[in-house]
Amino acid sequence: MRPARVPVVTAVVAVAALTAVTGCTEKSDAKSGGTNSVSVTATDDACEVSKKEFTAGHVELAIENKGSKVTEVYLLFPDDRIVGERENIGPGTKQKLTAEVKAGSYDIACKPGMKGDGIRQKVTVTGGGKSAKRDPRLDKAVAAYRAYAQAQADETLPATKTFTDAVRKGDLDAAKKAYATSRIGWERTEPVAESFGDIDPKVDVREDGLEEGQDLAKDWTGWHRLERALWKDKKIGEREKTLATQLDKDLLDWQKRVGKAVITPTSMANGAKELLDEVATGKVTGEEERYSHTDLVDFKANVEGAQKSYELLKPVAAENDPALTKELDKQFAALDKLLEKHREGGAGSYAFTSYDKVGKADRKELHDGVNALAEPLSKLAAAVAESK
Amino acid sequence: MAETTTTRRSVLGWGGAGLALGAAAAGGAVAMARSGDDVTPAADPGAAVAFHGAHQAGIATAVQDRLHFAAFDVKTDDREEFVRLLKDWTKAAARMTAGHAVGEGAYGGLAEAPPDDTGEALGLRPSRLTLTIGFGPSLFGKFGLDDKRPEALVDLPKFPGDNLDKDRSGGDLCVQACADDPQVAVHAIRNLARIGFGKVAVRWSQLGFGKTSSTTPDAQTPRNMMGFKDGTRNVSGTDAAALARHVWVGPKDGTDWMTGGSYLVARRIRMNIETWDRTSLQEQEDVFGRDKGEGAPVGRAKERDEPFLKAMKPDAHVRLAHPDTNDGATILRRGYSFTDGTDGLGRLDAGLFFLAYQRDLRKGFIPVQRSLSRSDALNEYIQHVGSAVFAVPPGVRDKDDWWGRGLFTGEA
C-alpha cells in the first residue's frame, strides 16, 4: 500500500514559497554561494563525512542513517559544547542540520542508539573571508542581546546579595521580601544560562528536579531550596546560610561566563520561545514557586526577556514576515495587559498577586494568553533564518 | 495538489448507484471516498470521506469508530481575524480529511522552525476522518451577529437531575472530529487548535470510542457502556426523506444561512457503572425496555421489531424516548462511549458522550429530554454532567467556500 500522507511540497519548494511571500530575493544567493554542504552517512559502527575541511559560514549537514538503529548527529565545539544537533534519526531516513560555523576545529559525532559519546570525526573549518554574509542588522542584534544578557547578570548579583545577606543575618522577613526580585535578571535570560549546562542545576533546580541517588539534604542547592526554608520550614539555619553564600558564588560564575555564550539570531528567537515554554509548563501551573507563590514575578521576567530578543530581531523579521511581527506585537501587548490585571504595586513594580490566590479561570486565561504568544513566537526563527 | 477530484454532482449523477455505496447518497452528504486518486466505497475504514458538499460531512456520514470533540472559546474581537481563522481551518480540514498533512507538512522544511503539521498522522490512511464545525449561542453576540442567531438555537432549559460542570459545558464554537483511527481524530483537533492559538482557545474536549449509535440501518447496533444496544431507532443516514424532515434545516425555517445545516446537542452523560453492574438482569432490561442479548423490545423477538410501548414499564427508557411518546420528535444520534480513567474514588469515569443532530432544538432534543429527565428509570444510573448546543452550518460547497461563510457574509 502506498502511503496516503505524502508531503506535497518538498523542502526546496517550501523555501521558494516562503521567499515569494516574504519577498526575500537574496535567499538563492545565500544558498548557492555561502553554504557548505557536507554529507554525513551514519551506520551502526561508522560516521562518514564527505569532506573534513570546509569554509566558515553557513554549513548544512545532509545526514543519512544507513544503520539499523535510531541515531543522532552532533556538531560539537572541541570542549563538547553543542553547535547543532539532530535527534531521533530513524534507520533509512534523512535529516538536515544547519549551523553557522566560525573557523576552528570541530567534532561531528554520530550516536547510534542515541547513547554514549558517539563515533567522532574531526573536521576543520577554515578562513572566514568566504563566510556567508549575515545581515549586519542581525549581527547587531546578537551583539545587543549579548550586552543585555551581561547586564542582567551584572544586576542580578547585587540583587541576590540583598537576599543572601538577609538569609545570612537570619532575617526571615527581609529574605522573603528580596527573594522574588533577586531572580528577575536570571529569569529574563534563562536560556543563555541553561546553555552552559552546569549552572542551572545548581541555582534554579526544584525539589523534584534532583536526580536519582542525589541527596535532598546535601545536593539540593540554590534559590528554591532557600524558598522552601523561608516559606515552608519558616526558619533559617546554618545550612541555609551556607547555601546563600554558595548561591552568590554560583551566580558569580554565571556572570563571568555570559560573555562567552554562543548566541545566534535563531538561538535568540528560539530562546524567546523557550522562555514562554517555561511559563507554560512551570509558572502557569504554580509549580515553579510552590512555596512562595511568586510565580507571576518569574512570569513577568520571562516575558520581558522574550520581548527583548524579539524587539532586537524585529527589524529583520518585519521585512521577511510582516504579518508575523504584527501578530507578535499584538500578542505581547495582550499578554502584558493580562499580567497587568494581577499587578498589585504601581506601574513598573514587581509586586504581583500571590499565585495561590489566582483562581482557575484566571489561570486558564493566562495560559491561553501564553499559547497565543508562544505559537507565533515559534515562527520567529524562520523569519530571521530566511535572511542569512 | 489534488483537492476533491470527485465532485458532489458527479456522485449524485450516478443516481441509484449511490445507494449501493451505503451512506454515500444520503441527502447530498457525499460519503464518496478517496484515497489518493482511487475511488473506494466509504465503507472501507481507511478511505477518505469527501469534505465538500451541500451538508457538512460527519452528520449523516456512516458513524466512524472514534471521536475527538472540542469546544473552543473565541479570544479575539476582531471579526476579520476570526473570518481568516475560519478560512485557514477550512483549508486545513480539507487537507486532513483527504489524508494530507497540514500546510507544508511535518518535515523537510526549515530546520530551525517547527513544522506546519505535527506529524503523528504521517503514514496513516485518511480513516474516514470528518470534521464538522458548529457555532454556539455565545458566538453571535461577540461579532454583532445577534440578529443572525437562529430562533431554533435556544439555550437548553435546566433539566431535573442535571449536574453540569461549566468546564465541560458551552463554547463559542466546536469541532467534531470522527475517524476510524483515534490518532487521526486527535491529530485533526490538535492541528486546528494550534492554528487557532490567539484567536480561539480550547475550552474543553472529549475523546470517544465504540460508536453507540449507527447511522446505517444494516449495521449491527453497537452497545453502550451498560451493555445494551442503544439507538436502534436512530434516523438513518441513508434515509433522505427522514433527514430532510428531522435533521436538515429547510429553506423556509427562517434563517437563510442555516439552510442545509443542523443543530447539535452535546451532552456528557456519566454512568454509575459499578451500581449498574450490581443491578439484576431483570431490572436492567426493565430500565431499557429491551432484552440484553438480542436487543428486542419487550414482548418482541428481534431487535428491529416495532416496539410495543404499552408492554414496557411506564418509566422504561425506550418507551419515554420513542417518537410516539414525544409527538413524533426524532433526532439523529451520533453518540460515543467515553472512559476517562477513574475518578479518584476508584469509580470508572465512563459513560456516553451524546451527540444529537436535529432540525430544531425545540422540536428535537428538548421535548425528548424533558420526558426522560422527569421519569426515565435510567436516571438512577446516569447523570448529565456536561452540555452544549451549536448551530452547525451547511456544507462547504467547493474549494473557494469556507466554514461559516453564510453567517459572516450574508450570502447564501
PDB file of N, CA, C and O in Angstrom, chain B residues 195-245:
ATOM      1  N   ILE B 195      -3.493  25.994  14.980  1.00  0.00           N
ATOM      2  CA  ILE B 195      -3.725  27.088  14.034  1.00  0.00           C
ATOM      3  C   ILE B 195      -4.533  28.185  14.721  1.00  0.00           C
ATOM      4  O   ILE B 195      -4.376  29.365  14.443  1.00  0.00           O
ATOM      5  N   GLY B 196      -5.361  27.782  15.685  1.00  0.00           N
ATOM      6  CA  GLY B 196      -6.272  28.735  16.322  1.00  0.00           C
ATOM      7  C   GLY B 196      -5.700  29.527  17.476  1.00  0.00           C
ATOM      8  O   GLY B 196      -6.298  30.516  17.902  1.00  0.00           O
ATOM      9  N   PHE B 197      -4.534  29.134  18.008  1.00  0.00           N
ATOM     10  CA  PHE B 197      -3.977  29.826  19.186  1.00  0.00           C
ATOM     11  C   PHE B 197      -3.982  31.339  18.987  1.00  0.00           C
ATOM     12  O   PHE B 197      -3.570  31.841  17.953  1.00  0.00           O
ATOM     13  N   GLY B 198      -4.461  32.055  20.001  1.00  0.00           N
ATOM     14  CA  GLY B 198      -4.508  33.514  19.902  1.00  0.00           C
ATOM     15  C   GLY B 198      -5.852  33.995  19.382  1.00  0.00           C
ATOM     16  O   GLY B 198      -6.278  35.093  19.697  1.00  0.00           O
ATOM     17  N   LYS B 199      -6.489  33.163  18.575  1.00  0.00           N
ATOM     18  CA  LYS B 199      -7.802  33.522  18.045  1.00  0.00           C
ATOM     19  C   LYS B 199      -8.897  32.774  18.796  1.00  0.00           C
ATOM     20  O   LYS B 199      -9.921  33.325  19.157  1.00  0.00           O
ATOM     21  N   VAL B 200      -8.629  31.488  19.045  1.00  0.00           N
ATOM     22  CA  VAL B 200      -9.542  30.679  19.851  1.00  0.00           C
ATOM     23  C   VAL B 200      -8.709  29.835  20.818  1.00  0.00           C
ATOM     24  O   VAL B 200      -7.524  29.610  20.585  1.00  0.00           O
ATOM     25  N   ALA B 201      -9.335  29.406  21.906  1.00  0.00           N
ATOM     26  CA  ALA B 201      -8.642  28.536  22.852  1.00  0.00           C
ATOM     27  C   ALA B 201      -9.570  27.380  23.202  1.00  0.00           C
ATOM     28  O   ALA B 201     -10.781  27.569  23.354  1.00  0.00           O
ATOM     29  N   VAL B 202      -8.996  26.189  23.326  1.00  0.00           N
ATOM     30  CA  VAL B 202      -9.807  25.031  23.670  1.00  0.00           C
ATOM     31  C   VAL B 202     -10.422  25.244  25.050  1.00  0.00           C
ATOM     32  O   VAL B 202      -9.729  25.600  26.003  1.00  0.00           O
ATOM     33  N   ARG B 203     -11.726  25.089  25.139  1.00  0.00           N
ATOM     34  CA  ARG B 203     -12.429  25.227  26.405  1.00  0.00           C
ATOM     35  C   ARG B 203     -12.551  23.862  27.096  1.00  0.00           C
ATOM     36  O   ARG B 203     -12.274  23.721  28.266  1.00  0.00           O
ATOM     37  N   TRP B 204     -12.947  22.879  26.328  1.00  0.00           N
ATOM     38  CA  TRP B 204     -12.980  21.504  26.831  1.00  0.00           C
ATOM     39  C   TRP B 204     -12.974  20.578  25.631  1.00  0.00           C
ATOM     40  O   TRP B 204     -13.261  21.004  24.509  1.00  0.00           O
ATOM     41  N   SER B 205     -12.625  19.340  25.852  1.00  0.00           N
ATOM     42  CA  SER B 205     -12.699  18.395  24.746  1.00  0.00           C
ATOM     43  C   SER B 205     -13.020  17.011  25.286  1.00  0.00           C
ATOM     44  O   SER B 205     -12.896  16.750  26.477  1.00  0.00           O
ATOM     45  N   GLN B 206     -13.466  16.153  24.415  1.00  0.00           N
ATOM     46  CA  GLN B 206     -13.858  14.807  24.827  1.00  0.00           C
ATOM     47  C   GLN B 206     -13.432  13.796  23.778  1.00  0.00           C
ATOM     48  O   GLN B 206     -13.662  14.000  22.588  1.00  0.00           O
ATOM     49  N   LEU B 207     -12.808  12.729  24.244  1.00  0.00           N
ATOM     50  CA  LEU B 207     -12.484  11.612  23.360  1.00  0.00           C
ATOM     51  C   LEU B 207     -13.589  10.570  23.476  1.00  0.00           C
ATOM     52  O   LEU B 207     -14.147  10.386  24.555  1.00  0.00           O
ATOM     53  N   GLY B 208     -13.895   9.917  22.383  1.00  0.00           N
ATOM     54  CA  GLY B 208     -14.916   8.876  22.426  1.00  0.00           C
ATOM     55  C   GLY B 208     -14.499   7.676  21.602  1.00  0.00           C
ATOM     56  O   GLY B 208     -13.664   7.778  20.712  1.00  0.00           O
ATOM     57  N   PHE B 209     -15.091   6.535  21.931  1.00  0.00           N
ATOM     58  CA  PHE B 209     -14.787   5.306  21.194  1.00  0.00           C
ATOM     59  C   PHE B 209     -16.072   4.488  21.092  1.00  0.00           C
ATOM     60  O   PHE B 209     -17.075   4.807  21.739  1.00  0.00           O
ATOM     61  N   GLY B 210     -15.998   3.420  20.304  1.00  0.00           N
ATOM     62  CA  GLY B 210     -17.118   2.483  20.254  1.00  0.00           C
ATOM     63  C   GLY B 210     -18.434   3.177  20.011  1.00  0.00           C
ATOM     64  O   GLY B 210     -19.303   3.202  20.866  1.00  0.00           O
ATOM     65  N   LYS B 211     -18.577   3.762  18.843  1.00  0.00           N
ATOM     66  CA  LYS B 211     -19.824   4.444  18.468  1.00  0.00           C
ATOM     67  C   LYS B 211     -21.014   3.777  19.150  1.00  0.00           C
ATOM     68  O   LYS B 211     -21.142   2.566  19.144  1.00  0.00           O
ATOM     69  N   THR B 212     -21.886   4.562  19.751  1.00  0.00           N
ATOM     70  CA  THR B 212     -23.013   3.956  20.453  1.00  0.00           C
ATOM     71  C   THR B 212     -24.286   4.056  19.654  1.00  0.00           C
ATOM     72  O   THR B 212     -25.348   3.721  20.129  1.00  0.00           O
ATOM     73  N   SER B 213     -24.198   4.583  18.449  1.00  0.00           N
ATOM     74  CA  SER B 213     -25.370   4.522  17.599  1.00  0.00           C
ATOM     75  C   SER B 213     -24.903   4.404  16.172  1.00  0.00           C
ATOM     76  O   SER B 213     -23.772   4.752  15.848  1.00  0.00           O
ATOM     77  N   SER B 214     -25.778   3.901  15.362  1.00  0.00           N
ATOM     78  CA  SER B 214     -25.408   3.643  13.994  1.00  0.00           C
ATOM     79  C   SER B 214     -26.264   4.504  13.088  1.00  0.00           C
ATOM     80  O   SER B 214     -27.427   4.753  13.371  1.00  0.00           O
ATOM     81  N   THR B 215     -25.671   5.025  12.020  1.00  0.00           N
ATOM     82  CA  THR B 215     -26.492   5.756  11.057  1.00  0.00           C
ATOM     83  C   THR B 215     -26.714   4.908   9.812  1.00  0.00           C
ATOM     84  O   THR B 215     -27.174   5.383   8.803  1.00  0.00           O
ATOM     85  N   THR B 216     -26.322   3.637   9.897  1.00  0.00           N
ATOM     86  CA  THR B 216     -26.526   2.734   8.768  1.00  0.00           C
ATOM     87  C   THR B 216     -27.412   1.584   9.249  1.00  0.00           C
ATOM     88  O   THR B 216     -27.021   0.856  10.155  1.00  0.00           O
ATOM     89  N   PRO B 217     -28.604   1.451   8.680  1.00  0.00           N
ATOM     90  CA  PRO B 217     -29.589   0.525   9.240  1.00  0.00           C
ATOM     91  C   PRO B 217     -29.163  -0.933   9.211  1.00  0.00           C
ATOM     92  O   PRO B 217     -29.579  -1.708  10.050  1.00  0.00           O
ATOM     93  N   ASP B 218     -28.325  -1.283   8.253  1.00  0.00           N
ATOM     94  CA  ASP B 218     -27.964  -2.699   8.177  1.00  0.00           C
ATOM     95  C   ASP B 218     -26.836  -3.075   9.126  1.00  0.00           C
ATOM     96  O   ASP B 218     -26.590  -4.227   9.399  1.00  0.00           O
ATOM     97  N   ALA B 219     -26.151  -2.048   9.655  1.00  0.00           N
ATOM     98  CA  ALA B 219     -25.041  -2.357  10.549  1.00  0.00           C
ATOM     99  C   ALA B 219     -25.577  -2.813  11.899  1.00  0.00           C
ATOM    100  O   ALA B 219     -26.655  -2.435  12.321  1.00  0.00           O
ATOM    101  N   GLN B 220     -24.797  -3.612  12.568  1.00  0.00           N
ATOM    102  CA  GLN B 220     -25.131  -4.071  13.909  1.00  0.00           C
ATOM    103  C   GLN B 220     -25.184  -2.852  14.831  1.00  0.00           C
ATOM    104  O   GLN B 220     -24.292  -2.017  14.816  1.00  0.00           O
ATOM    105  N   THR B 221     -26.245  -2.705  15.624  1.00  0.00           N
ATOM    106  CA  THR B 221     -26.308  -1.584  16.560  1.00  0.00           C
ATOM    107  C   THR B 221     -25.278  -1.812  17.660  1.00  0.00           C
ATOM    108  O   THR B 221     -25.265  -2.855  18.296  1.00  0.00           O
ATOM    109  N   PRO B 222     -24.399  -0.854  17.868  1.00  0.00           N
ATOM    110  CA  PRO B 222     -23.351  -1.057  18.876  1.00  0.00           C
ATOM    111  C   PRO B 222     -23.940  -0.976  20.284  1.00  0.00           C
ATOM    112  O   PRO B 222     -25.010  -0.414  20.488  1.00  0.00           O
ATOM    113  N   ARG B 223     -23.199  -1.489  21.243  1.00  0.00           N
ATOM    114  CA  ARG B 223     -23.655  -1.477  22.630  1.00  0.00           C
ATOM    115  C   ARG B 223     -23.040  -0.299  23.376  1.00  0.00           C
ATOM    116  O   ARG B 223     -21.910   0.086  23.124  1.00  0.00           O
ATOM    117  N   ASN B 224     -23.789   0.223  24.320  1.00  0.00           N
ATOM    118  CA  ASN B 224     -23.245   1.291  25.162  1.00  0.00           C
ATOM    119  C   ASN B 224     -22.490   0.675  26.341  1.00  0.00           C
ATOM    120  O   ASN B 224     -22.357  -0.539  26.441  1.00  0.00           O
ATOM    121  N   MET B 225     -21.980   1.520  27.236  1.00  0.00           N
ATOM    122  CA  MET B 225     -21.175   1.020  28.349  1.00  0.00           C
ATOM    123  C   MET B 225     -22.001   0.203  29.341  1.00  0.00           C
ATOM    124  O   MET B 225     -21.461  -0.458  30.212  1.00  0.00           O
ATOM    125  N   MET B 226     -23.336   0.271  29.234  1.00  0.00           N
ATOM    126  CA  MET B 226     -24.171  -0.553  30.101  1.00  0.00           C
ATOM    127  C   MET B 226     -24.441  -1.918  29.487  1.00  0.00           C
ATOM    128  O   MET B 226     -25.164  -2.728  30.057  1.00  0.00           O
ATOM    129  N   GLY B 227     -23.874  -2.137  28.319  1.00  0.00           N
ATOM    130  CA  GLY B 227     -24.002  -3.441  27.685  1.00  0.00           C
ATOM    131  C   GLY B 227     -25.243  -3.589  26.824  1.00  0.00           C
ATOM    132  O   GLY B 227     -25.524  -4.676  26.323  1.00  0.00           O
ATOM    133  N   PHE B 228     -25.973  -2.496  26.638  1.00  0.00           N
ATOM    134  CA  PHE B 228     -27.207  -2.570  25.856  1.00  0.00           C
ATOM    135  C   PHE B 228     -27.034  -1.967  24.468  1.00  0.00           C
ATOM    136  O   PHE B 228     -26.250  -1.031  24.278  1.00  0.00           O
ATOM    137  N   LYS B 229     -27.790  -2.517  23.525  1.00  0.00           N
ATOM    138  CA  LYS B 229     -27.860  -1.887  22.211  1.00  0.00           C
ATOM    139  C   LYS B 229     -28.696  -0.627  22.362  1.00  0.00           C
ATOM    140  O   LYS B 229     -29.753  -0.646  22.975  1.00  0.00           O
ATOM    141  N   ASP B 230     -28.177   0.450  21.831  1.00  0.00           N
ATOM    142  CA  ASP B 230     -28.833   1.734  22.059  1.00  0.00           C
ATOM    143  C   ASP B 230     -28.900   2.458  20.723  1.00  0.00           C
ATOM    144  O   ASP B 230     -27.949   2.423  19.943  1.00  0.00           O
ATOM    145  N   GLY B 231     -30.015   3.098  20.447  1.00  0.00           N
ATOM    146  CA  GLY B 231     -30.112   3.870  19.212  1.00  0.00           C
ATOM    147  C   GLY B 231     -30.556   3.070  18.015  1.00  0.00           C
ATOM    148  O   GLY B 231     -30.298   3.450  16.875  1.00  0.00           O
ATOM    149  N   THR B 232     -31.247   1.974  18.256  1.00  0.00           N
ATOM    150  CA  THR B 232     -31.718   1.137  17.154  1.00  0.00           C
ATOM    151  C   THR B 232     -32.636   1.914  16.209  1.00  0.00           C
ATOM    152  O   THR B 232     -32.608   1.734  14.994  1.00  0.00           O
ATOM    153  N   ARG B 233     -33.442   2.795  16.796  1.00  0.00           N
ATOM    154  CA  ARG B 233     -34.430   3.516  16.003  1.00  0.00           C
ATOM    155  C   ARG B 233     -33.908   4.853  15.488  1.00  0.00           C
ATOM    156  O   ARG B 233     -34.687   5.720  15.095  1.00  0.00           O
ATOM    157  N   ASN B 234     -32.629   5.020  15.537  1.00  0.00           N
ATOM    158  CA  ASN B 234     -32.000   6.258  15.099  1.00  0.00           C
ATOM    159  C   ASN B 234     -32.332   6.586  13.641  1.00  0.00           C
ATOM    160  O   ASN B 234     -32.509   5.691  12.830  1.00  0.00           O
ATOM    161  N   VAL B 235     -32.400   7.891  13.330  1.00  0.00           N
ATOM    162  CA  VAL B 235     -32.574   8.294  11.928  1.00  0.00           C
ATOM    163  C   VAL B 235     -31.392   7.749  11.132  1.00  0.00           C
ATOM    164  O   VAL B 235     -30.242   7.908  11.513  1.00  0.00           O
ATOM    165  N   SER B 236     -31.705   7.113  10.032  1.00  0.00           N
ATOM    166  CA  SER B 236     -30.644   6.529   9.226  1.00  0.00           C
ATOM    167  C   SER B 236     -30.044   7.569   8.281  1.00  0.00           C
ATOM    168  O   SER B 236     -30.753   8.386   7.702  1.00  0.00           O
ATOM    169  N   GLY B 237     -28.728   7.507   8.157  1.00  0.00           N
ATOM    170  CA  GLY B 237     -28.028   8.436   7.279  1.00  0.00           C
ATOM    171  C   GLY B 237     -28.359   8.236   5.815  1.00  0.00           C
ATOM    172  O   GLY B 237     -28.011   9.058   4.966  1.00  0.00           O
ATOM    173  N   THR B 238     -29.015   7.128   5.488  1.00  0.00           N
ATOM    174  CA  THR B 238     -29.367   6.866   4.087  1.00  0.00           C
ATOM    175  C   THR B 238     -30.821   7.212   3.806  1.00  0.00           C
ATOM    176  O   THR B 238     -31.257   7.127   2.667  1.00  0.00           O
ATOM    177  N   ASP B 239     -31.564   7.591   4.827  1.00  0.00           N
ATOM    178  CA  ASP B 239     -32.997   7.876   4.653  1.00  0.00           C
ATOM    179  C   ASP B 239     -33.174   9.366   4.371  1.00  0.00           C
ATOM    180  O   ASP B 239     -33.397  10.173   5.278  1.00  0.00           O
ATOM    181  N   ALA B 240     -33.049   9.729   3.090  1.00  0.00           N
ATOM    182  CA  ALA B 240     -33.057  11.145   2.709  1.00  0.00           C
ATOM    183  C   ALA B 240     -34.320  11.854   3.168  1.00  0.00           C
ATOM    184  O   ALA B 240     -34.278  13.014   3.603  1.00  0.00           O
ATOM    185  N   ALA B 241     -35.469  11.144   3.112  1.00  0.00           N
ATOM    186  CA  ALA B 241     -36.726  11.781   3.493  1.00  0.00           C
ATOM    187  C   ALA B 241     -36.721  12.104   4.991  1.00  0.00           C
ATOM    188  O   ALA B 241     -37.094  13.214   5.402  1.00  0.00           O
ATOM    189  N   ALA B 242     -36.286  11.152   5.812  1.00  0.00           N
ATOM    190  CA  ALA B 242     -36.249  11.377   7.261  1.00  0.00           C
ATOM    191  C   ALA B 242     -35.235  12.470   7.610  1.00  0.00           C
ATOM    192  O   ALA B 242     -35.470  13.296   8.498  1.00  0.00           O
ATOM    193  N   LEU B 243     -34.134  12.478   6.908  1.00  0.00           N
ATOM    194  CA  LEU B 243     -33.121  13.522   7.164  1.00  0.00           C
ATOM    195  C   LEU B 243     -33.702  14.892   6.848  1.00  0.00           C
ATOM    196  O   LEU B 243     -33.536  15.842   7.611  1.00  0.00           O
ATOM    197  N   ALA B 244     -34.389  14.986   5.708  1.00  0.00           N
ATOM    198  CA  ALA B 244     -34.963  16.277   5.308  1.00  0.00           C
ATOM    199  C   ALA B 244     -36.017  16.715   6.318  1.00  0.00           C
ATOM    200  O   ALA B 244     -36.147  17.899   6.634  1.00  0.00           O
ATOM    201  N   ARG B 245     -36.755  15.771   6.847  1.00  0.00           N
ATOM    202  CA  ARG B 245     -37.826  16.109   7.781  1.00  0.00           C
ATOM    203  C   ARG B 245     -37.283  16.449   9.174  1.00  0.00           C
ATOM    204  O   ARG B 245     -37.739  17.391   9.812  1.00  0.00           O
TER     205      ARG B 245
END
